[in-house]
mmCIF file of N, CA and C in Angstrom:
data_model
loop_
_atom_site.group_PDB
_atom_site.id
_atom_site.type_symbol
_atom_site.label_atom_id
_atom_site.label_comp_id
_atom_site.label_asym_id
_atom_site.label_seq_id
_atom_site.Cartn_x
_atom_site.Cartn_y
_atom_site.Cartn_z
ATOM 1 N N MET A 1062 0.436 12.467 -48.038
ATOM 2 C CA MET A 1062 0.781 12.879 -46.385
ATOM 3 C C MET A 1062 1.957 11.951 -45.680
ATOM 4 N N THR A 1063 1.868 12.369 -44.827
ATOM 5 C CA THR A 1063 3.244 11.743 -43.793
ATOM 6 C C THR A 1063 2.664 10.253 -42.541
ATOM 7 N N ASN A 1064 3.263 9.878 -42.460
ATOM 8 C CA ASN A 1064 3.256 9.310 -41.504
ATOM 9 C C ASN A 1064 3.174 9.146 -39.667
ATOM 10 N N VAL A 1065 2.157 9.011 -38.809
ATOM 11 C CA VAL A 1065 2.196 9.547 -37.899
ATOM 12 C C VAL A 1065 1.438 8.417 -37.336
ATOM 13 N N PRO A 1066 2.419 7.406 -36.300
ATOM 14 C CA PRO A 1066 1.507 6.566 -35.718
ATOM 15 C C PRO A 1066 0.865 6.982 -34.914
ATOM 16 N N GLY A 1067 0.070 5.861 -34.400
ATOM 17 C CA GLY A 1067 -0.590 6.491 -32.966
ATOM 18 C C GLY A 1067 -0.529 5.755 -31.746
ATOM 19 N N ASP A 1068 0.513 5.777 -31.986
ATOM 20 C CA ASP A 1068 1.318 5.259 -29.877
ATOM 21 C C ASP A 1068 2.253 6.188 -29.451
ATOM 22 N N LEU A 1069 2.684 6.697 -30.430
ATOM 23 C CA LEU A 1069 3.897 8.076 -30.046
ATOM 24 C C LEU A 1069 3.039 9.360 -29.954
ATOM 25 N N LYS A 1070 3.536 10.310 -29.446
ATOM 26 C CA LYS A 1070 3.453 11.847 -29.025
ATOM 27 C C LYS A 1070 4.358 12.014 -29.307
ATOM 28 N N TYR A 1071 4.274 13.187 -30.039
ATOM 29 C CA TYR A 1071 4.883 13.933 -30.162
ATOM 30 C C TYR A 1071 5.287 15.606 -30.184
ATOM 31 N N SER A 1072 6.576 16.112 -30.573
ATOM 32 C CA SER A 1072 7.117 17.837 -30.077
ATOM 33 C C SER A 1072 6.557 18.206 -31.557
ATOM 34 N N LYS A 1073 6.592 19.983 -30.848
ATOM 35 C CA LYS A 1073 7.035 20.816 -31.869
ATOM 36 C C LYS A 1073 7.083 20.897 -32.333
ATOM 37 N N ASP A 1074 7.818 20.253 -32.803
ATOM 38 C CA ASP A 1074 9.853 20.706 -33.250
ATOM 39 C C ASP A 1074 10.087 19.340 -34.547
ATOM 40 N N HIS A 1075 8.735 18.336 -34.022
ATOM 41 C CA HIS A 1075 8.853 17.366 -34.990
ATOM 42 C C HIS A 1075 10.202 15.816 -34.614
ATOM 43 N N GLU A 1076 10.464 15.884 -33.607
ATOM 44 C CA GLU A 1076 9.537 14.809 -33.038
ATOM 45 C C GLU A 1076 9.236 13.696 -31.871
ATOM 46 N N TRP A 1077 9.661 12.733 -32.483
ATOM 47 C CA TRP A 1077 8.128 11.552 -31.785
ATOM 48 C C TRP A 1077 9.562 10.978 -30.480
ATOM 49 N N VAL A 1078 7.945 10.763 -29.711
ATOM 50 C CA VAL A 1078 8.553 10.380 -28.433
ATOM 51 C C VAL A 1078 7.713 8.477 -27.645
ATOM 52 N N GLN A 1079 7.973 8.002 -27.765
ATOM 53 C CA GLN A 1079 7.807 6.816 -27.344
ATOM 54 C C GLN A 1079 8.167 5.844 -25.938
ATOM 55 N N SER A 1080 7.184 5.802 -24.913
ATOM 56 C CA SER A 1080 7.194 5.314 -23.868
ATOM 57 C C SER A 1080 7.716 4.314 -24.337
ATOM 58 N N LEU A 1081 8.729 3.739 -23.076
ATOM 59 C CA LEU A 1081 9.756 2.518 -22.814
ATOM 60 C C LEU A 1081 9.263 1.907 -21.442
ATOM 61 N N GLY A 1082 8.296 2.871 -20.151
ATOM 62 C CA GLY A 1082 7.939 2.266 -19.527
ATOM 63 C C GLY A 1082 8.906 2.358 -18.470
ATOM 64 N N ASN A 1083 8.926 3.099 -17.303
ATOM 65 C CA ASN A 1083 9.863 3.319 -16.024
ATOM 66 C C ASN A 1083 10.536 4.595 -15.975
ATOM 67 N N ASN A 1084 9.901 5.687 -17.052
ATOM 68 C CA ASN A 1084 10.554 6.891 -16.597
ATOM 69 C C ASN A 1084 11.499 6.721 -18.039
ATOM 70 N N ARG A 1085 11.318 5.517 -18.879
ATOM 71 C CA ARG A 1085 12.390 5.819 -19.984
ATOM 72 C C ARG A 1085 11.739 6.366 -21.631
ATOM 73 N N ILE A 1086 12.299 6.928 -22.442
ATOM 74 C CA ILE A 1086 11.771 7.112 -23.614
ATOM 75 C C ILE A 1086 12.364 7.075 -25.015
ATOM 76 N N ARG A 1087 11.990 6.337 -26.111
ATOM 77 C CA ARG A 1087 12.623 6.792 -27.819
ATOM 78 C C ARG A 1087 12.533 7.924 -27.859
ATOM 79 N N VAL A 1088 13.406 8.504 -28.322
ATOM 80 C CA VAL A 1088 13.072 9.639 -29.205
ATOM 81 C C VAL A 1088 13.459 9.976 -30.869
ATOM 82 N N GLY A 1089 13.001 9.962 -31.236
ATOM 83 C CA GLY A 1089 14.172 10.469 -33.291
ATOM 84 C C GLY A 1089 12.549 11.367 -34.098
ATOM 85 N N ILE A 1090 13.294 11.357 -35.156
ATOM 86 C CA ILE A 1090 12.706 12.534 -36.142
ATOM 87 C C ILE A 1090 11.611 11.918 -36.689
ATOM 88 N N THR A 1091 10.400 12.682 -37.040
ATOM 89 C CA THR A 1091 9.357 12.276 -37.262
ATOM 90 C C THR A 1091 9.323 11.665 -39.238
ATOM 91 N N ASP A 1092 8.832 11.705 -39.136
ATOM 92 C CA ASP A 1092 9.006 11.091 -41.092
ATOM 93 C C ASP A 1092 8.002 12.335 -41.663
ATOM 94 N N TYR A 1093 8.190 13.033 -41.289
ATOM 95 C CA TYR A 1093 7.573 14.232 -41.740
ATOM 96 C C TYR A 1093 9.270 15.181 -41.785
ATOM 97 N N ALA A 1094 9.707 15.664 -40.634
ATOM 98 C CA ALA A 1094 10.640 16.406 -40.479
ATOM 99 C C ALA A 1094 12.179 15.585 -41.609
ATOM 100 N N GLN A 1095 11.951 14.304 -42.017
ATOM 101 C CA GLN A 1095 13.022 13.161 -42.739
ATOM 102 C C GLN A 1095 12.401 13.588 -44.125
ATOM 103 N N LYS A 1096 10.999 14.032 -43.866
ATOM 104 C CA LYS A 1096 10.867 14.091 -45.790
ATOM 105 C C LYS A 1096 11.509 15.570 -45.941
ATOM 106 N N GLN A 1097 11.183 16.711 -44.477
ATOM 107 C CA GLN A 1097 11.759 17.777 -45.555
ATOM 108 C C GLN A 1097 12.911 18.343 -45.965
ATOM 109 N N LEU A 1098 13.975 17.006 -44.764
ATOM 110 C CA LEU A 1098 15.065 17.450 -44.525
ATOM 111 C C LEU A 1098 15.441 16.641 -45.898
ATOM 112 N N GLY A 1099 15.079 15.914 -46.659
ATOM 113 C CA GLY A 1099 15.971 14.902 -47.168
ATOM 114 C C GLY A 1099 16.747 14.211 -47.161
ATOM 115 N N ASP A 1100 17.528 13.398 -47.486
ATOM 116 C CA ASP A 1100 18.274 12.511 -47.199
ATOM 117 C C ASP A 1100 19.151 12.706 -46.535
ATOM 118 N N LEU A 1101 19.484 11.842 -45.313
ATOM 119 C CA LEU A 1101 20.126 12.314 -44.276
ATOM 120 C C LEU A 1101 21.557 11.256 -44.663
ATOM 121 N N VAL A 1102 22.780 11.800 -44.318
ATOM 122 C CA VAL A 1102 23.899 12.094 -44.680
ATOM 123 C C VAL A 1102 24.563 11.864 -42.529
ATOM 124 N N PHE A 1103 24.377 12.402 -41.693
ATOM 125 C CA PHE A 1103 25.148 12.522 -40.838
ATOM 126 C C PHE A 1103 24.272 12.916 -40.079
ATOM 127 N N VAL A 1104 24.524 12.571 -38.472
ATOM 128 C CA VAL A 1104 23.574 11.939 -37.673
ATOM 129 C C VAL A 1104 24.932 12.591 -35.750
ATOM 130 N N GLU A 1105 24.639 13.630 -35.596
ATOM 131 C CA GLU A 1105 25.655 14.048 -34.466
ATOM 132 C C GLU A 1105 24.945 13.363 -32.942
ATOM 133 N N LEU A 1106 25.408 12.365 -32.645
ATOM 134 C CA LEU A 1106 24.716 11.679 -31.271
ATOM 135 C C LEU A 1106 24.477 12.301 -29.464
ATOM 136 N N PRO A 1107 23.922 12.295 -28.844
ATOM 137 C CA PRO A 1107 24.404 12.632 -27.611
ATOM 138 C C PRO A 1107 25.297 11.764 -26.943
ATOM 139 N N ALA A 1108 26.400 12.563 -26.017
ATOM 140 C CA ALA A 1108 26.646 11.306 -25.478
ATOM 141 C C ALA A 1108 25.537 10.943 -24.047
ATOM 142 N N VAL A 1109 25.760 9.528 -23.544
ATOM 143 C CA VAL A 1109 25.365 8.798 -22.960
ATOM 144 C C VAL A 1109 25.384 8.766 -21.722
ATOM 145 N N GLY A 1110 24.223 10.203 -20.481
ATOM 146 C CA GLY A 1110 24.846 10.563 -19.291
ATOM 147 C C GLY A 1110 24.660 12.033 -19.333
ATOM 148 N N SER A 1111 24.731 12.798 -20.658
ATOM 149 C CA SER A 1111 24.608 13.744 -20.914
ATOM 150 C C SER A 1111 23.216 13.865 -20.231
ATOM 151 N N ARG A 1112 22.948 15.313 -19.407
ATOM 152 C CA ARG A 1112 21.119 15.978 -19.074
ATOM 153 C C ARG A 1112 20.934 17.145 -19.959
ATOM 154 N N TRP A 1113 19.650 16.848 -20.311
ATOM 155 C CA TRP A 1113 19.421 17.973 -20.443
ATOM 156 C C TRP A 1113 17.617 18.420 -20.436
ATOM 157 N N ASP A 1114 17.479 19.793 -20.708
ATOM 158 C CA ASP A 1114 16.676 20.286 -20.364
ATOM 159 C C ASP A 1114 15.603 20.319 -21.287
ATOM 160 N N ALA A 1115 14.119 20.532 -21.219
ATOM 161 C CA ALA A 1115 13.187 20.175 -22.593
ATOM 162 C C ALA A 1115 13.829 21.436 -23.273
ATOM 163 N N GLY A 1116 13.666 21.264 -24.593
ATOM 164 C CA GLY A 1116 13.781 22.564 -25.773
ATOM 165 C C GLY A 1116 15.174 23.111 -25.700
ATOM 166 N N ASP A 1117 15.984 22.241 -25.262
ATOM 167 C CA ASP A 1117 17.670 21.855 -25.645
ATOM 168 C C ASP A 1117 18.259 21.668 -26.973
ATOM 169 N N ASN A 1118 18.586 21.848 -27.437
ATOM 170 C CA ASN A 1118 19.318 20.964 -28.848
ATOM 171 C C ASN A 1118 20.392 20.497 -28.059
ATOM 172 N N PHE A 1119 20.149 18.977 -28.584
ATOM 173 C CA PHE A 1119 21.170 17.641 -28.058
ATOM 174 C C PHE A 1119 21.362 16.765 -29.393
ATOM 175 N N SER A 1120 21.422 17.300 -29.833
ATOM 176 C CA SER A 1120 21.680 17.125 -31.620
ATOM 177 C C SER A 1120 21.461 17.702 -32.580
ATOM 178 N N THR A 1121 21.939 17.058 -33.714
ATOM 179 C CA THR A 1121 22.608 17.259 -35.387
ATOM 180 C C THR A 1121 21.689 16.312 -36.049
ATOM 181 N N VAL A 1122 21.281 16.736 -37.353
ATOM 182 C CA VAL A 1122 21.350 15.982 -38.021
ATOM 183 C C VAL A 1122 21.792 16.523 -39.606
ATOM 184 N N GLU A 1123 22.445 16.312 -40.741
ATOM 185 C CA GLU A 1123 22.771 16.643 -41.627
ATOM 186 C C GLU A 1123 21.854 15.999 -43.043
ATOM 187 N N SER A 1124 21.425 17.030 -43.206
ATOM 188 C CA SER A 1124 21.093 16.148 -45.025
ATOM 189 C C SER A 1124 21.500 16.804 -46.297
ATOM 190 N N VAL A 1125 21.444 16.330 -47.216
ATOM 191 C CA VAL A 1125 22.520 16.719 -48.293
ATOM 192 C C VAL A 1125 21.604 17.946 -48.646
ATOM 193 N N LYS A 1126 21.035 18.711 -48.017
ATOM 194 C CA LYS A 1126 20.379 19.973 -47.876
ATOM 195 C C LYS A 1126 20.911 20.850 -46.790
ATOM 196 N N SER A 1127 20.636 20.933 -45.862
ATOM 197 C CA SER A 1127 20.831 21.234 -44.480
ATOM 198 C C SER A 1127 21.363 20.773 -43.473
ATOM 199 N N VAL A 1128 21.751 21.309 -42.347
ATOM 200 C CA VAL A 1128 22.382 21.273 -41.165
ATOM 201 C C VAL A 1128 21.278 21.505 -40.165
ATOM 202 N N SER A 1129 20.180 20.038 -39.808
ATOM 203 C CA SER A 1129 19.022 21.170 -38.515
ATOM 204 C C SER A 1129 18.939 20.258 -37.078
ATOM 205 N N GLU A 1130 18.875 21.507 -36.435
ATOM 206 C CA GLU A 1130 19.279 21.096 -34.844
ATOM 207 C C GLU A 1130 18.587 20.190 -34.457
ATOM 208 N N LEU A 1131 18.151 18.544 -33.724
ATOM 209 C CA LEU A 1131 16.741 18.405 -33.190
ATOM 210 C C LEU A 1131 16.666 18.879 -31.234
ATOM 211 N N TYR A 1132 15.504 18.368 -30.662
ATOM 212 C CA TYR A 1132 15.241 19.609 -29.580
ATOM 213 C C TYR A 1132 14.637 18.866 -28.527
ATOM 214 N N MET A 1133 15.044 18.685 -27.567
ATOM 215 C CA MET A 1133 14.849 17.242 -26.485
ATOM 216 C C MET A 1133 13.449 17.818 -26.324
ATOM 217 N N PRO A 1134 12.681 17.036 -26.720
ATOM 218 C CA PRO A 1134 11.410 17.254 -26.031
ATOM 219 C C PRO A 1134 10.869 16.916 -24.586
ATOM 220 N N VAL A 1135 11.439 16.370 -23.243
ATOM 221 C CA VAL A 1135 11.447 16.939 -22.171
ATOM 222 C C VAL A 1135 12.610 16.896 -21.435
ATOM 223 N N THR A 1136 12.771 17.183 -20.590
ATOM 224 C CA THR A 1136 13.686 17.248 -19.400
ATOM 225 C C THR A 1136 14.101 16.160 -19.150
ATOM 226 N N GLY A 1137 15.922 15.454 -19.201
ATOM 227 C CA GLY A 1137 15.720 14.024 -18.824
ATOM 228 C C GLY A 1137 17.619 13.969 -19.198
ATOM 229 N N THR A 1138 18.299 12.626 -18.771
ATOM 230 C CA THR A 1138 19.116 12.466 -19.001
ATOM 231 C C THR A 1138 19.680 11.102 -19.946
ATOM 232 N N ILE A 1139 20.617 11.414 -21.134
ATOM 233 C CA ILE A 1139 20.562 10.304 -22.494
ATOM 234 C C ILE A 1139 20.781 8.915 -21.533
ATOM 235 N N ALA A 1140 19.934 7.897 -21.875
ATOM 236 C CA ALA A 1140 20.187 6.325 -20.766
ATOM 237 C C ALA A 1140 21.093 5.639 -22.365
ATOM 238 N N ALA A 1141 20.646 6.099 -23.634
ATOM 239 C CA ALA A 1141 21.424 5.663 -24.819
ATOM 240 C C ALA A 1141 21.312 5.964 -25.836
ATOM 241 N N VAL A 1142 21.911 5.880 -26.593
ATOM 242 C CA VAL A 1142 22.351 6.165 -28.277
ATOM 243 C C VAL A 1142 21.587 5.199 -28.948
ATOM 244 N N ASN A 1143 21.933 4.962 -30.095
ATOM 245 C CA ASN A 1143 21.050 4.311 -31.708
ATOM 246 C C ASN A 1143 22.691 4.869 -32.294
ATOM 247 N N GLU A 1144 23.776 3.712 -31.812
ATOM 248 C CA GLU A 1144 25.180 3.687 -31.870
ATOM 249 C C GLU A 1144 25.317 3.531 -33.746
ATOM 250 N N SER A 1145 24.741 3.017 -34.125
ATOM 251 C CA SER A 1145 24.632 2.071 -35.487
ATOM 252 C C SER A 1145 24.188 3.841 -36.398
ATOM 253 N N LEU A 1146 23.833 4.281 -35.875
ATOM 254 C CA LEU A 1146 23.232 5.808 -36.263
ATOM 255 C C LEU A 1146 24.883 6.211 -37.449
ATOM 256 N N GLY A 1147 25.820 6.093 -36.259
ATOM 257 C CA GLY A 1147 27.219 6.731 -36.555
ATOM 258 C C GLY A 1147 28.064 5.904 -37.802
ATOM 259 N N ASP A 1148 27.069 4.807 -38.427
ATOM 260 C CA ASP A 1148 28.011 4.226 -38.838
ATOM 261 C C ASP A 1148 28.243 5.061 -40.397
ATOM 262 N N PRO A 1149 28.529 4.476 -41.803
ATOM 263 C CA PRO A 1149 28.499 5.106 -43.147
ATOM 264 C C PRO A 1149 26.970 5.257 -43.122
ATOM 265 N N ARG A 1150 26.627 4.233 -43.258
ATOM 266 C CA ARG A 1150 25.039 3.946 -43.573
ATOM 267 C C ARG A 1150 24.580 4.606 -42.687
ATOM 268 N N GLY A 1151 24.736 4.385 -41.393
ATOM 269 C CA GLY A 1151 24.045 4.606 -40.317
ATOM 270 C C GLY A 1151 22.514 6.022 -40.822
ATOM 271 N N PRO A 1152 22.509 6.621 -41.036
ATOM 272 C CA PRO A 1152 21.539 8.079 -41.065
ATOM 273 C C PRO A 1152 20.657 7.057 -42.486
ATOM 274 N N ASP A 1153 21.078 5.752 -43.165
ATOM 275 C CA ASP A 1153 19.411 5.861 -44.284
ATOM 276 C C ASP A 1153 18.785 5.080 -43.326
ATOM 277 N N GLN A 1154 18.918 5.057 -41.914
ATOM 278 C CA GLN A 1154 18.188 3.964 -41.376
ATOM 279 C C GLN A 1154 16.926 4.945 -40.352
ATOM 280 N N ILE A 1155 16.939 6.143 -40.208
ATOM 281 C CA ILE A 1155 15.912 7.403 -40.656
ATOM 282 C C ILE A 1155 15.358 7.974 -42.258
ATOM 283 N N ASN A 1156 16.147 7.625 -42.744
ATOM 284 C CA ASN A 1156 15.247 8.038 -43.967
ATOM 285 C C ASN A 1156 14.438 6.571 -44.408
ATOM 286 N N ASP A 1157 14.592 5.359 -43.995
ATOM 287 C CA ASP A 1157 13.636 4.684 -44.201
ATOM 288 C C ASP A 1157 13.358 3.855 -43.107
ATOM 289 N N ASP A 1158 13.464 4.413 -41.798
ATOM 290 C CA ASP A 1158 13.011 3.893 -40.765
ATOM 291 C C ASP A 1158 12.595 4.600 -39.626
ATOM 292 N N PRO A 1159 12.205 5.861 -39.597
ATOM 293 C CA PRO A 1159 12.549 6.830 -38.254
ATOM 294 C C PRO A 1159 11.772 6.571 -37.581
ATOM 295 N N TYR A 1160 10.920 5.433 -37.518
ATOM 296 C CA TYR A 1160 10.148 5.240 -36.004
ATOM 297 C C TYR A 1160 10.286 3.625 -35.191
ATOM 298 N N GLY A 1161 11.662 2.811 -36.184
ATOM 299 C CA GLY A 1161 11.628 2.304 -35.822
ATOM 300 C C GLY A 1161 13.038 1.962 -35.776
ATOM 301 N N ASP A 1162 14.640 1.341 -36.967
ATOM 302 C CA ASP A 1162 15.400 1.744 -36.277
ATOM 303 C C ASP A 1162 16.406 2.912 -36.480
ATOM 304 N N GLY A 1163 15.483 3.544 -36.662
ATOM 305 C CA GLY A 1163 15.473 5.371 -37.127
ATOM 306 C C GLY A 1163 15.706 5.969 -35.690
ATOM 307 N N TRP A 1164 15.428 5.144 -35.201
ATOM 308 C CA TRP A 1164 15.739 6.204 -32.929
ATOM 309 C C TRP A 1164 17.001 6.239 -33.475
ATOM 310 N N ILE A 1165 17.112 7.901 -32.505
ATOM 311 C CA ILE A 1165 18.047 8.863 -32.093
ATOM 312 C C ILE A 1165 18.910 8.349 -30.653
ATOM 313 N N ALA A 1166 18.101 8.299 -29.582
ATOM 314 C CA ALA A 1166 18.362 8.408 -28.111
ATOM 315 C C ALA A 1166 17.315 7.630 -27.149
ATOM 316 N N GLU A 1167 17.859 7.121 -26.412
ATOM 317 C CA GLU A 1167 16.584 6.644 -24.901
ATOM 318 C C GLU A 1167 17.021 7.914 -23.860
ATOM 319 N N VAL A 1168 16.327 7.740 -23.384
ATOM 320 C CA VAL A 1168 15.940 9.264 -22.836
ATOM 321 C C VAL A 1168 15.228 8.386 -20.763
ATOM 322 N N THR A 1169 15.955 9.349 -20.034
ATOM 323 C CA THR A 1169 15.460 8.850 -18.948
ATOM 324 C C THR A 1169 14.044 10.088 -18.338
ATOM 325 N N VAL A 1170 13.139 10.063 -18.412
ATOM 326 C CA VAL A 1170 12.678 11.393 -18.242
ATOM 327 C C VAL A 1170 12.330 12.105 -16.609
ATOM 328 N N ALA A 1171 13.227 13.622 -15.872
ATOM 329 C CA ALA A 1171 13.365 13.489 -14.869
ATOM 330 C C ALA A 1171 11.904 14.022 -14.430
ATOM 331 N N ASN A 1172 11.138 14.085 -15.625
ATOM 332 C CA ASN A 1172 9.553 14.878 -14.936
ATOM 333 C C ASN A 1172 8.532 13.597 -15.402
ATOM 334 N N ALA A 1173 7.591 13.497 -15.262
ATOM 335 C CA ALA A 1173 6.974 12.524 -15.916
ATOM 336 C C ALA A 1173 6.161 13.767 -16.560
ATOM 337 N N ALA A 1174 5.663 14.274 -15.386
ATOM 338 C CA ALA A 1174 4.349 15.715 -16.084
ATOM 339 C C ALA A 1174 4.908 15.955 -17.855
ATOM 340 N N ASP A 1175 6.256 15.945 -17.613
ATOM 341 C CA ASP A 1175 6.703 16.637 -19.500
ATOM 342 C C ASP A 1175 5.567 16.008 -19.829
ATOM 343 N N LEU A 1176 5.389 14.797 -20.360
ATOM 344 C CA LEU A 1176 5.461 14.035 -21.419
ATOM 345 C C LEU A 1176 3.868 14.517 -21.622
ATOM 346 N N LYS A 1177 2.922 14.897 -20.710
ATOM 347 C CA LYS A 1177 1.953 15.097 -21.388
ATOM 348 C C LYS A 1177 1.935 16.664 -21.699
ATOM 349 N N GLY A 1178 3.113 17.447 -21.894
ATOM 350 C CA GLY A 1178 2.459 19.042 -23.285
ATOM 351 C C GLY A 1178 3.752 18.751 -23.691
ATOM 352 N N LEU A 1179 3.392 17.454 -24.444
ATOM 353 C CA LEU A 1179 3.758 16.726 -25.766
ATOM 354 C C LEU A 1179 2.395 16.431 -26.853
ATOM 355 N N LEU A 1180 2.424 16.719 -28.240
ATOM 356 C CA LEU A 1180 1.383 16.462 -29.264
ATOM 357 C C LEU A 1180 1.036 14.911 -29.113
ATOM 358 N N THR A 1181 -0.252 15.068 -29.335
ATOM 359 C CA THR A 1181 -1.172 13.572 -29.384
ATOM 360 C C THR A 1181 -0.983 13.109 -31.373
ATOM 361 N N PRO A 1182 -1.084 12.121 -31.494
ATOM 362 C CA PRO A 1182 -1.222 11.907 -32.932
ATOM 363 C C PRO A 1182 -2.354 13.227 -33.786
ATOM 364 N N ALA A 1183 -3.251 13.132 -32.934
ATOM 365 C CA ALA A 1183 -4.196 14.078 -34.241
ATOM 366 C C ALA A 1183 -3.804 15.114 -34.196
ATOM 367 N N GLU A 1184 -2.987 16.020 -33.234
ATOM 368 C CA GLU A 1184 -2.322 17.242 -32.912
ATOM 369 C C GLU A 1184 -1.172 17.941 -33.746
ATOM 370 N N TYR A 1185 -0.309 16.404 -33.495
ATOM 371 C CA TYR A 1185 1.086 16.491 -34.575
ATOM 372 C C TYR A 1185 0.219 16.392 -35.989
ATOM 373 N N GLU A 1186 -0.762 15.801 -36.168
ATOM 374 C CA GLU A 1186 -1.320 15.867 -37.866
ATOM 375 C C GLU A 1186 -1.439 17.144 -38.724
ATOM 376 N N LYS A 1187 -2.774 17.526 -37.707
ATOM 377 C CA LYS A 1187 -3.028 18.835 -38.086
ATOM 378 C C LYS A 1187 -1.715 19.855 -38.064
ATOM 379 N N LEU A 1188 -0.595 19.907 -36.943
ATOM 380 C CA LEU A 1188 0.608 20.808 -36.793
ATOM 381 C C LEU A 1188 1.658 20.127 -38.581
ATOM 382 N N ALA A 1189 1.701 19.485 -38.726
ATOM 383 C CA ALA A 1189 2.476 18.600 -40.299
ATOM 384 C C ALA A 1189 1.600 19.433 -41.143
ATOM 385 N N SER A 1190 0.573 19.775 -41.183
ATOM 386 C CA SER A 1190 -0.051 20.294 -42.583
ATOM 387 C C SER A 1190 -0.286 20.852 -42.743
ATOM 388 N N GLU A 1191 -0.020 21.895 -42.110
ATOM 389 C CA GLU A 1191 0.108 23.504 -41.871
ATOM 390 C C GLU A 1191 0.710 24.081 -42.808
#
């Protein structure tokens, strides 16, 4: 069974969202997505200050098996990125700790109502088990 922390929200595209307060969130890929992709070897980080609409491809991750697009779960502006993912061993942080050190970006949310459209942990567990 995949790890689905109860204090996060989730997208149907297998990104997780953690509220940091003040309309700011942290985004990463779920444990389920990481396991499906296999060992990640490269992460393309979005530019700080870039604005994305919900559903836009904002990043890519490359595994030994494939390249996968990541989709912005809400409309917002990139406030910070996890620069350490760009280091040669950086993608291992997603492999080892997708909900902790493996976060990808922090986003200032344009419309807090977007967060209501995300999945609860129970809804995500159901999606990931189908």
